[in-house]
Coordinates of C-alpha atoms in Angstrom, one line a residue:
M22 CA 23.8 1.6 2.3
K23 CA 20.7 0.5 4.2
F24 CA 17.4 -0.4 2.6
P25 CA 15.5 2.9 2.6
G26 CA 12.3 1.4 3.9
L27 CA 10.3 1.3 0.7
E28 CA 10.9 0.2 -2.9
L29 CA 8.0 0.8 -5.4
F30 CA 9.8 -0.5 -8.5
L31 CA 8.9 2.7 -10.4
D32 CA 12.4 2.8 -11.9
D33 CA 15.6 0.7 -11.9
V34 CA 17.5 2.9 -9.5
G35 CA 17.3 0.3 -6.7
L36 CA 18.0 -2.7 -9.0
T37 CA 21.2 -4.3 -10.2
D38 CA 19.7 -7.0 -12.4
R39 CA 16.4 -8.0 -14.0
R40 CA 15.7 -10.9 -16.2
N41 CA 12.5 -11.6 -18.2
V42 CA 10.8 -8.7 -16.6
R43 CA 8.6 -5.9 -17.9
R44 CA 7.1 -3.0 -15.9
V45 CA 3.4 -2.4 -16.2
V46 CA 1.5 0.7 -14.9
M47 CA -1.5 -0.2 -12.8
Q48 CA -4.8 1.4 -13.7
P49 CA -6.8 3.2 -11.0
R50 CA -10.4 2.4 -10.4
M51 CA -12.9 5.2 -10.9
H52 CA -15.5 5.5 -8.1
R53 CA -19.0 4.5 -9.2
S54 CA -20.5 7.7 -7.7
N55 CA -18.3 10.1 -9.7
P56 CA -18.4 13.0 -9.6
V57 CA -18.4 13.0 -5.8
L58 CA -18.4 16.8 -5.5
R59 CA -20.6 18.7 -7.9
R60 CA -21.4 22.3 -8.8
E61 CA -24.4 23.7 -7.0
H62 CA -23.8 27.3 -5.8
P63 CA -23.6 30.5 -7.9
W64 CA -19.9 30.8 -7.1
E65 CA -19.4 27.3 -8.6
E66 CA -21.2 28.1 -11.9
S67 CA -18.1 27.5 -14.1
H68 CA -16.1 24.9 -12.3
V69 CA -15.3 23.1 -9.1
A70 CA -11.7 21.8 -9.4
A71 CA -9.6 19.5 -7.2
Y72 CA -6.9 22.2 -7.2
G73 CA -6.4 22.8 -3.5
G74 CA -5.9 19.7 -1.5
I75 CA -7.6 16.8 0.2
H76 CA -6.4 15.8 3.7
F77 CA -7.5 13.6 6.5
D78 CA -7.3 15.7 9.6
A79 CA -6.4 13.5 12.6
H80 CA -7.5 16.2 15.0
R81 CA -11.0 16.4 13.6
Q82 CA -11.2 12.8 12.4
R83 CA -12.6 14.2 9.1
F84 CA -11.6 14.4 5.5
R85 CA -11.1 18.0 4.5
M86 CA -11.2 19.3 1.0
W87 CA -10.0 22.7 -0.2
Y88 CA -11.0 23.2 -3.8
N89 CA -11.0 25.9 -6.5
A90 CA -14.5 27.3 -7.2
F91 CA -15.0 29.4 -10.4
G92 CA -18.0 31.7 -10.7
A93 CA -19.8 32.9 -13.8
S94 CA -16.8 34.9 -14.9
Y95 CA -14.0 32.4 -15.3
Y96 CA -11.2 35.0 -15.3
D97 CA -12.5 37.2 -12.5
Q98 CA -14.2 34.9 -10.0
Q99 CA -11.7 32.3 -8.8
M100 CA -11.9 31.3 -5.2
L101 CA -10.8 28.9 -2.5
A102 CA -13.8 26.8 -1.3
Y103 CA -14.2 24.2 1.4
A104 CA -15.9 20.8 2.1
E105 CA -15.8 18.1 4.7
S106 CA -16.6 14.4 4.8
E107 CA -16.6 11.4 7.1
D108 CA -15.6 9.0 4.4
G109 CA -14.0 11.1 1.6
I110 CA -16.8 10.2 -0.7
H111 CA -19.9 12.0 0.6
W112 CA -19.1 15.6 1.0
E113 CA -20.8 18.5 2.8
K114 CA -20.2 22.2 2.0
P115 CA -20.5 24.1 5.3
L116 CA -21.9 27.6 4.9
L117 CA -19.7 30.0 6.7
T118 CA -19.3 33.7 7.2
Q119 CA -15.7 34.2 6.1
R120 CA -16.5 35.4 2.5
S121 CA -19.5 36.7 0.7
Y122 CA -20.2 36.4 -3.0
P123 CA -21.4 39.2 -5.3
G124 CA -25.1 39.0 -5.8
H125 CA -25.6 36.4 -3.1
D126 CA -27.3 37.4 0.1
G127 CA -26.2 34.8 2.6
R128 CA -23.4 32.6 3.8
T129 CA -21.0 30.7 1.5
N130 CA -18.3 28.0 1.8
L131 CA -15.7 30.4 0.4
L132 CA -12.5 30.9 2.4
F133 CA -10.4 33.1 0.1
G134 CA -11.4 35.4 -2.8
P135 CA -13.0 36.6 -5.0
E136 CA -11.3 39.9 -4.2
C137 CA -7.8 38.6 -4.8
N138 CA -8.7 35.9 -7.4
V139 CA -7.3 32.6 -6.2
H140 CA -6.1 30.3 -9.0
G141 CA -4.7 26.8 -8.6
P142 CA -4.4 26.9 -4.8
G143 CA -2.3 24.3 -3.0
V144 CA -3.0 23.6 0.6
I145 CA -0.7 21.6 2.9
E146 CA -0.4 20.8 6.6
N147 CA 2.6 22.6 8.2
P148 CA 5.2 20.0 9.3
D149 CA 5.8 22.3 12.3
Q150 CA 2.6 21.6 14.2
G151 CA 4.0 23.6 17.2
D152 CA 3.3 26.7 15.1
E153 CA -0.4 26.8 16.1
E154 CA -1.2 29.9 14.1
R155 CA 0.2 28.4 10.9
R156 CA -1.1 24.8 11.0
W157 CA -2.2 25.1 7.4
L158 CA -0.3 26.7 4.5
L159 CA -1.6 28.0 1.2
L160 CA 0.1 28.8 -2.1
F161 CA -1.9 30.3 -5.0
D162 CA -1.6 32.2 -8.2
S163 CA -3.2 35.6 -9.0
Y164 CA -3.2 38.6 -11.3
D165 CA -1.7 42.0 -10.5
R166 CA -5.0 43.8 -11.5
F167 CA -6.7 42.4 -8.4
R168 CA -4.1 44.1 -6.1
P169 CA -4.3 47.9 -5.6
D170 CA -0.8 47.9 -4.1
A171 CA 0.8 45.8 -6.9
A172 CA 2.7 48.7 -8.4
A173 CA 4.0 49.9 -5.1
Q174 CA 5.3 46.3 -4.4
G175 CA 6.9 46.0 -7.8
I176 CA 4.4 43.4 -8.9
T177 CA 3.5 43.1 -12.6
G178 CA 1.6 40.3 -14.3
R179 CA 0.9 37.0 -12.6
W180 CA 2.5 36.1 -9.2
S181 CA 2.2 33.4 -6.7
Y182 CA 1.3 34.2 -3.0
T183 CA 1.2 32.5 0.3
A184 CA -1.1 32.6 3.3
S185 CA -1.6 30.6 6.5
S186 CA -4.3 29.5 8.9
A187 CA -4.7 28.0 12.4
D188 CA -7.8 26.0 11.5
G189 CA -7.8 25.8 7.7
L190 CA -10.9 28.1 7.7
H191 CA -9.6 31.6 8.6
W192 CA -6.7 32.6 6.3
T193 CA -4.3 35.5 6.7
P194 CA -3.3 37.9 5.3
E195 CA -6.5 38.5 3.3
M196 CA -4.6 39.1 0.0
G197 CA -1.7 36.8 0.7
V198 CA 2.0 37.5 0.8
P199 CA 3.9 37.8 -2.6
A200 CA 6.1 34.7 -3.1
F201 CA 7.5 34.6 -6.6
A202 CA 6.7 35.9 -10.1
G203 CA 5.5 34.1 -13.2
K204 CA 2.2 32.8 -14.7
A205 CA 1.4 29.7 -12.7
D206 CA -2.1 28.9 -14.0
S207 CA -2.3 25.3 -12.8
A208 CA -2.5 23.6 -9.4
Q209 CA 0.3 24.8 -7.1
C210 CA 1.9 21.6 -6.0
V211 CA 3.8 22.4 -2.7
L212 CA 5.2 19.8 -0.3
W213 CA 7.7 19.4 2.6
D214 CA 10.8 17.2 2.1
P215 CA 11.9 16.0 5.5
T216 CA 15.3 14.9 4.3
I217 CA 16.4 18.3 3.2
R218 CA 14.0 20.2 5.5
R219 CA 12.7 22.5 2.8
F220 CA 9.4 23.3 1.2
R221 CA 9.3 22.6 -2.5
A222 CA 6.9 24.2 -4.9
Y223 CA 6.3 22.7 -8.3
S224 CA 4.8 25.5 -10.3
R225 CA 3.8 25.7 -13.9
L226 CA 5.3 28.5 -16.0
T227 CA 3.7 29.7 -19.2
T228 CA 6.6 30.9 -21.4
T229 CA 7.6 31.2 -25.1
D230 CA 9.9 29.0 -27.1
A231 CA 12.6 30.2 -29.5
L232 CA 10.1 30.3 -32.4
G233 CA 7.6 32.4 -30.5
Q234 CA 5.1 29.7 -29.6
R235 CA 3.5 29.6 -26.1
I236 CA 4.6 26.6 -24.1
R237 CA 4.0 25.3 -20.6
T238 CA 6.9 24.1 -18.4
F239 CA 7.2 23.3 -14.7
R240 CA 9.7 24.8 -12.4
L241 CA 10.9 24.0 -8.9
L242 CA 11.3 26.6 -6.1
E243 CA 12.5 25.9 -2.6
S244 CA 12.0 27.7 0.8
K245 CA 13.0 27.1 4.4
D246 CA 10.1 29.0 5.8
F247 CA 7.3 29.1 3.2
T248 CA 7.8 32.8 2.8
R249 CA 11.2 33.5 1.1
W250 CA 11.6 31.4 -2.0
E251 CA 14.8 30.8 -3.9
A252 CA 15.3 31.3 -7.6
P253 CA 13.4 28.8 -9.8
R254 CA 14.9 26.1 -12.0
E255 CA 13.1 24.4 -14.8
I256 CA 12.6 20.7 -14.2
F257 CA 10.1 19.4 -16.8
R258 CA 8.8 20.1 -20.2
P259 CA 7.4 18.0 -23.0
D260 CA 9.9 16.7 -25.5
A261 CA 10.0 15.6 -29.1
Q262 CA 8.8 12.1 -28.2
D263 CA 5.7 13.7 -26.7
G264 CA 5.1 15.8 -29.8
A265 CA 6.3 19.1 -28.4
P266 CA 5.5 22.0 -28.9
D267 CA 2.0 21.0 -30.0
T268 CA 1.8 18.6 -27.0
Q269 CA 1.6 20.8 -24.0
L270 CA 2.0 20.2 -20.3
Q271 CA -1.2 20.6 -18.3
Q272 CA 0.0 19.7 -14.8
L273 CA 2.5 18.0 -12.6
A274 CA 1.0 16.6 -9.4
I275 CA 3.7 15.3 -7.1
S276 CA 3.7 13.5 -3.8
Y277 CA 6.5 12.8 -1.3
Y278 CA 5.6 9.2 -0.8
D279 CA 7.6 7.8 2.1
G280 CA 10.9 8.9 0.7
I281 CA 10.1 8.5 -3.0
Y282 CA 8.7 11.2 -5.3
V283 CA 5.7 9.8 -7.1
G284 CA 4.1 12.1 -9.6
F285 CA 1.6 12.5 -12.5
A286 CA 2.4 14.4 -15.7
T287 CA -0.8 15.4 -17.5
L288 CA -0.4 16.4 -21.1
F289 CA -2.7 17.5 -24.0
R290 CA -2.4 17.9 -27.7
I291 CA -3.4 21.3 -29.2
S292 CA -5.7 21.2 -32.2
Q293 CA -5.3 24.8 -33.3
Y294 CA -3.4 28.0 -32.4
V295 CA -5.7 31.0 -32.8
V296 CA -4.7 34.4 -31.2
D297 CA -7.5 36.8 -30.5
P298 CA -7.3 40.3 -32.1
A299 CA -6.2 41.9 -28.8
G300 CA -3.4 39.4 -28.5
R301 CA -4.4 38.4 -25.0
H302 CA -5.8 34.9 -25.4
I303 CA -4.7 31.9 -27.5
D304 CA -7.3 29.3 -28.4
E305 CA -5.7 25.9 -28.7
G306 CA -8.9 23.9 -29.1
A307 CA -10.2 21.3 -26.6
Q308 CA -7.7 20.3 -24.0
I309 CA -8.1 16.5 -23.7
D310 CA -5.8 15.4 -20.9
H311 CA -3.7 12.2 -20.8
T312 CA -1.8 11.3 -17.6
E313 CA 1.4 9.4 -17.2
L314 CA 3.4 8.4 -14.1
I315 CA 6.7 10.1 -13.3
T316 CA 9.1 9.4 -10.4
S317 CA 12.2 10.9 -8.8
R318 CA 14.6 9.9 -5.9
D319 CA 15.7 13.5 -5.3
G320 CA 12.7 15.6 -6.3
V321 CA 14.7 17.4 -9.0
R322 CA 15.3 14.9 -11.9
F323 CA 12.1 13.2 -12.8
D324 CA 11.9 10.1 -15.1
R325 CA 8.9 8.7 -17.0
V326 CA 7.7 5.4 -15.7
A327 CA 7.3 2.3 -17.9
E328 CA 8.2 4.0 -21.1
R329 CA 5.4 6.5 -20.8
Q330 CA 2.6 4.0 -20.5
S331 CA -0.7 5.7 -19.8
F332 CA -2.0 6.0 -16.2
L333 CA -5.3 7.8 -16.8
E334 CA -7.0 8.0 -20.2
P335 CA -10.0 10.1 -21.0
A336 CA -13.4 8.3 -20.6
P337 CA -15.3 7.7 -23.9
S338 CA -18.2 9.7 -22.5
G339 CA -19.6 11.1 -19.3
F340 CA -17.4 12.1 -16.4
G341 CA -13.8 12.0 -17.6
A342 CA -14.6 12.8 -21.2
T343 CA -11.9 15.5 -21.2
G344 CA -9.4 13.5 -19.2
Y345 CA -8.4 14.4 -15.7
R346 CA -6.8 17.2 -13.8
L347 CA -5.5 16.0 -10.4
A348 CA -5.4 17.2 -6.9
P349 CA -1.8 18.3 -6.1
H350 CA -1.1 15.2 -4.0
V351 CA -2.4 11.6 -3.5
L352 CA -4.1 10.8 -0.1
V353 CA -3.0 7.5 1.5
H354 CA -5.8 6.3 3.8
G355 CA -5.7 2.8 5.2
D356 CA -4.7 0.3 2.5
E357 CA -5.8 2.7 -0.3
V358 CA -4.3 5.5 -2.4
R359 CA -6.9 8.1 -3.2
I360 CA -6.5 10.3 -6.2
Y361 CA -9.0 13.1 -6.5
V362 CA -9.5 14.3 -10.0
S363 CA -11.4 17.0 -11.9
S364 CA -13.1 16.5 -15.3
N365 CA -16.0 17.4 -17.5
R366 CA -18.9 15.3 -18.7
S367 CA -18.7 16.6 -22.3
R368 CA -16.0 17.7 -24.7
T369 CA -18.2 20.6 -25.9
G370 CA -18.3 22.5 -22.6
R371 CA -15.3 24.8 -23.2
W372 CA -14.1 26.5 -20.0
K373 CA -17.0 25.2 -18.1
G374 CA -18.2 22.2 -16.2
L375 CA -15.4 20.7 -14.2
E376 CA -16.5 18.6 -11.2
I377 CA -14.5 16.5 -8.8
G378 CA -14.3 12.7 -8.8
L379 CA -12.3 10.0 -7.1
A380 CA -9.9 7.3 -8.4
T381 CA -8.2 4.7 -6.2
L382 CA -5.3 2.2 -6.2
E383 CA -4.3 -0.4 -3.6
K384 CA -1.6 1.0 -1.4
D385 CA 1.9 0.9 -3.0
R386 CA 0.5 -0.6 -6.3
F387 CA 1.5 2.0 -8.8
V388 CA 3.3 -0.4 -11.1
A389 CA 3.9 -4.2 -11.4
L390 CA 6.9 -6.1 -12.4
Q391 CA 5.8 -9.2 -14.2
P392 CA 7.4 -11.9 -16.5
E393 CA 7.8 -10.8 -20.1
R394 CA 7.4 -14.4 -21.1
M395 CA 4.8 -16.0 -18.9
R396 CA 6.1 -19.6 -19.2
E397 CA 9.5 -18.7 -17.8
P398 CA 10.5 -17.5 -14.4
A399 CA 11.5 -13.9 -13.9
L400 CA 14.3 -12.4 -11.6
V401 CA 14.8 -9.1 -9.9
E402 CA 17.9 -8.4 -7.9
L403 CA 18.1 -5.3 -5.7
T404 CA 21.2 -3.2 -5.2
P405 CA 23.4 -4.6 -2.3
M406 CA 22.1 -3.1 0.9
V407 CA 22.1 -3.7 4.6
Y408 CA 18.8 -5.2 6.0
D409 CA 18.3 -4.5 9.7
R410 CA 14.6 -4.7 9.4
L411 CA 12.4 -7.2 7.6
P412 CA 11.0 -6.3 4.1
Q413 CA 7.6 -7.5 3.2
L414 CA 6.5 -8.1 -0.3
N415 CA 3.4 -6.6 -2.0
A416 CA 2.5 -8.9 -4.8
T417 CA -0.4 -10.2 -6.9
I418 CA 0.1 -13.9 -7.5
G419 CA -1.5 -15.8 -10.4
K420 CA -3.3 -19.1 -10.3
A421 CA -0.1 -21.0 -11.1
G422 CA 2.2 -18.4 -9.7
R423 CA 4.7 -18.2 -6.9
V424 CA 7.4 -15.9 -5.6
R425 CA 10.6 -17.0 -3.8
A426 CA 13.3 -14.9 -2.2
E427 CA 17.0 -15.4 -2.0
L428 CA 19.9 -13.6 -0.2
A429 CA 23.4 -13.5 -1.6
D430 CA 26.6 -11.8 -0.5
M431 CA 28.4 -9.1 -2.4
N432 CA 30.1 -11.8 -4.6
G433 CA 26.7 -13.1 -5.7
I434 CA 27.0 -16.3 -3.7
P435 CA 23.7 -17.3 -2.1
L436 CA 23.9 -17.5 1.7
N437 CA 23.5 -20.9 3.3
G438 CA 19.9 -21.5 4.2
F439 CA 18.7 -18.4 2.2
T440 CA 18.7 -19.8 -1.3
R441 CA 15.5 -19.8 -3.4
D442 CA 15.3 -23.5 -2.9
D443 CA 15.1 -22.9 0.9
A444 CA 12.5 -20.2 0.5
V445 CA 8.9 -20.5 1.6
A446 CA 7.1 -19.9 -1.7
L447 CA 4.5 -17.1 -1.7
E448 CA 1.4 -18.3 -3.5
T449 CA -1.5 -16.0 -2.5
D450 CA -2.2 -12.3 -3.1
A451 CA -1.2 -10.0 -0.3
R452 CA 0.2 -6.5 0.4
N453 CA 2.5 -7.7 3.2
H454 CA 4.0 -11.1 2.4
P455 CA 6.8 -11.8 4.9
L456 CA 10.0 -13.1 3.2
R457 CA 10.8 -16.4 4.9
W458 CA 12.8 -19.6 4.4
Q459 CA 12.4 -23.1 5.9
A460 CA 14.6 -25.9 7.2
D461 CA 13.7 -29.0 9.1
G462 CA 10.0 -28.0 9.1
Q463 CA 10.8 -24.6 10.8
D464 CA 10.2 -21.2 9.2
Y465 CA 12.7 -18.4 9.7
D466 CA 13.5 -14.9 8.4
L467 CA 16.3 -12.4 8.4
A468 CA 16.6 -12.6 12.2
R469 CA 18.5 -15.9 11.7
L470 CA 21.4 -14.0 10.1
S471 CA 24.6 -13.7 12.1
K472 CA 25.6 -10.4 13.5
K473 CA 28.4 -10.1 10.9
E474 CA 26.0 -11.0 8.0
C475 CA 23.5 -8.4 9.2
Q476 CA 26.2 -5.7 9.0
Q477 CA 27.2 -6.6 5.4
P478 CA 25.4 -5.5 2.2
L479 CA 23.3 -8.3 0.8
R480 CA 21.8 -8.9 -2.6
L481 CA 18.0 -9.6 -2.3
R482 CA 16.8 -11.6 -5.2
L483 CA 13.1 -12.2 -6.0
W484 CA 12.4 -15.2 -8.3
F485 CA 8.8 -15.1 -9.5
E486 CA 6.5 -17.0 -11.9
Q487 CA 3.1 -15.8 -13.3
S488 CA 3.0 -13.1 -10.6
Q489 CA 3.2 -9.3 -10.3
I490 CA 5.6 -7.7 -7.8
H491 CA 4.5 -4.2 -6.7
A492 CA 6.6 -3.1 -3.7
L493 CA 8.8 -3.9 -0.7
R494 CA 8.2 -2.3 2.7
Q495 CA 10.1 -2.9 5.9
T496 CA 8.6 -3.8 9.3
E497 CA 10.3 -4.0 12.6
V498 CA 12.3 -7.1 13.3
T499 CA 11.0 -8.9 16.4

């Protein structure tokens, strides 16, 4: 087994041993200008939500945001809107001619809707860039009542639909193509997994438990072509430890992060359960969202990270007061992970007031492994693997801290010249520490290994004191 190229230490799958170690979830920084995208147009009267997608378009050298705009009527005026930016912080909403808005005489920045009512859109770049007419792909949820041909197509209730675009601005077909059934009233999280060469849609499903209470789960559907989708399978729901069924699942936002699935589970606690006289709507009180990290190696079985430590907590007041609903995917740009979020400024604005903000992490720093007892050294040993390229360490090192690397064979015996006593101690913060050793005043790395040793699985051990280990990434051996 070769080192896969990246280890984020989100779980213990890649570890065989850990001593005096605890895992800590890193906290993202909220941008001082939040919200970075605000409501301003009539078609944004209720909300602007980060449902949609934020991408850096290398062709245009611009950040592009597709977001969900909600007009005065929350249930009947849900649309896909568009903004652009040079830095991902200061956004412009270009006024275009694609879509009009009832009662507004002029251009809008709407790309889809309100005729078909677009809810929870998910926009991704097509991995097949040779298909120039389908460079951008869209998945969204809608009601049958907005589709005159629903009955003829055998559509009842809520369904999800797909559309495509050459430029991200002009989408076809105008009403979308039916994809799969079921109420999916959250952000549609759709991605491409290059290892299995399939699109994966993580879609919320509102269903009923055995005792008749409404609950929210998430399901996974797969497709080879973004048009024909296989049967769904349930992959995530709150459990007794969460406080289910009165703790409900708001959203899963999942990214395929260089071979590792990194996700966010947003949950809220209902404060009441009031059904209206018509039986159509259930009032569960204010939905105050709390976000945790989840991870998976296969995109099917997800585990909670760090014993369900919080990743994003509601702000005490102002933007973030209701917690955060996230864009479907993170955006990695330079040395930064950008997480676009939606929230309200007040907990009294029911069904109204979402705007879009920005939270950031340093690249690859979702969690930290650090000593449980700070006075004692900690140890992490990775699963035996073949290292044909050099891993670099992403670490935060304390004032009196250091990290040393060691290589051992399958029997656990340290290799000559690669013990922790031979290691060049890492004593400063960096995202790309090379792992090196020293003898006779000369530094060296894995390139010094014999050909036979390079072909054998090795145990990489990291001994660290008063430091935080975040990730290992490979670089090319020179």
